[in-house]
Amino acid sequence: ANAPIFGVDLNGHVSEWNAKAATMLGYSKEQTMGRHLVNVFILPENRSSVNEVLRKALAGEETTNFELPLLSKHGERYMVLLNATTRRDGKGHITGVVGVGQDI
């Protein structure tokens, strides 16, 4: 995929991290899995808005074209246009959120 894709579980911990997210942000999948997405990888001034997007997605309300500022491991800033989608299991229960970004 040419887009950064990440997933979080019900508690906001990283459960999915694709190669593009790893290349862009400098964190390998192994370095991100199980860590809290917002508290670890989102700048402090953006945490409340990102938490709100995740909260809505966990309630089944998806967000499109959310401008998400990300900071790489090496201090580079990226602006990503994010679509946050509710992730469900085979029975339709919400299990987390998938975020698909587009570098802008």
C-alpha atoms as one frame of an Amber mdcrd trajectory, in Angstrom:
protein
   0.000   0.000   0.000   1.214   3.495  -0.803  -0.686   4.905   2.158   0.194
   4.759   5.839  -2.246   2.370   7.502  -2.513   1.758  11.222  -4.975   0.074
  13.493  -5.765   0.413  17.162  -7.672  -1.859  19.520 -10.469  -0.826  21.875
  -7.916   0.657  24.296  -6.121   2.745  21.678  -3.087   0.465  21.450  -1.500
  -0.121  18.053  -2.657  -3.397  16.504  -1.727  -2.736  12.861   1.153  -0.784
  11.309   1.951  -1.159   7.626   5.252  -0.728   5.802   4.378   2.779   4.560
   3.668   3.974   8.123   6.995   2.437   9.189   8.929   4.081   6.337   7.286
   7.478   6.798   7.555   7.683  10.570  10.706   5.665  11.175   9.137   3.241
  13.647   9.055  -0.445  12.737   5.928  -2.500  13.279   7.679  -4.179  16.219
   8.375  -0.782  17.826   4.721   0.273  17.650   2.660  -2.837  18.372   0.873
  -2.647  21.709   1.925   0.934  22.401  -0.692   3.655  22.898  -1.087   5.434
  19.545  -2.122   8.855  20.809   0.103   9.115  23.896   3.224   7.883  22.106
   2.977   8.932  18.442   0.781  12.051  18.387   2.006  15.528  19.312   0.593
  16.756  22.646  -1.342  19.633  21.067  -3.202  17.217  18.761  -3.984  14.441
  21.239  -7.477  15.576  22.215  -8.689  15.913  18.601  -7.197  12.544  17.620
  -8.702  10.917  20.720 -12.081  12.323  19.669 -11.771  10.841  16.156 -10.877
   7.449  17.658 -13.695   7.686  20.207 -16.210   8.368  17.436 -14.905   5.473
  15.329 -15.133   3.125  18.324 -18.779   4.207  18.611 -19.358   3.373  14.933
 -19.105   6.936  13.618 -16.437   7.140  10.949 -14.378  10.232  10.177 -13.113
  11.142   6.714 -10.464  13.613   5.625  -9.207  14.446   9.110  -5.922  16.369
   8.919  -3.569  14.469  11.194  -0.157  15.980  11.949   2.409  13.276  12.667
   5.942  13.553  13.988   8.491  11.029  12.785  11.094   9.358  14.968  13.639
  11.699  13.361  11.689  14.905  14.064  10.127  15.375  10.633   6.526  16.580
  10.530   4.009  15.093   8.139   0.431  16.102   7.447  -1.730  13.101   6.677
  -5.329  13.157   5.499  -6.863  10.391   7.579  -9.961   8.257   7.202 -10.793
   6.491  10.460 -12.940   3.404   9.963 -14.583   1.212  12.578 -13.134  -2.315
  12.650 -15.557  -5.140  13.420 -15.222  -8.882  13.953 -17.242 -11.551  12.134
 -20.177 -11.038  14.474 -20.293  -7.290  13.916 -18.789  -6.344  17.281 -16.479
  -3.335  17.238 -12.880  -4.402  17.843 -10.993  -1.219  17.067 -10.242   1.415
  14.447  -8.347   1.313  11.174  -6.796   4.544   9.989  -5.844   4.966   6.353
  -3.804   8.066   5.622  -2.750  10.002   2.572   0.408  12.106   2.732  -0.502
  15.698   1.834
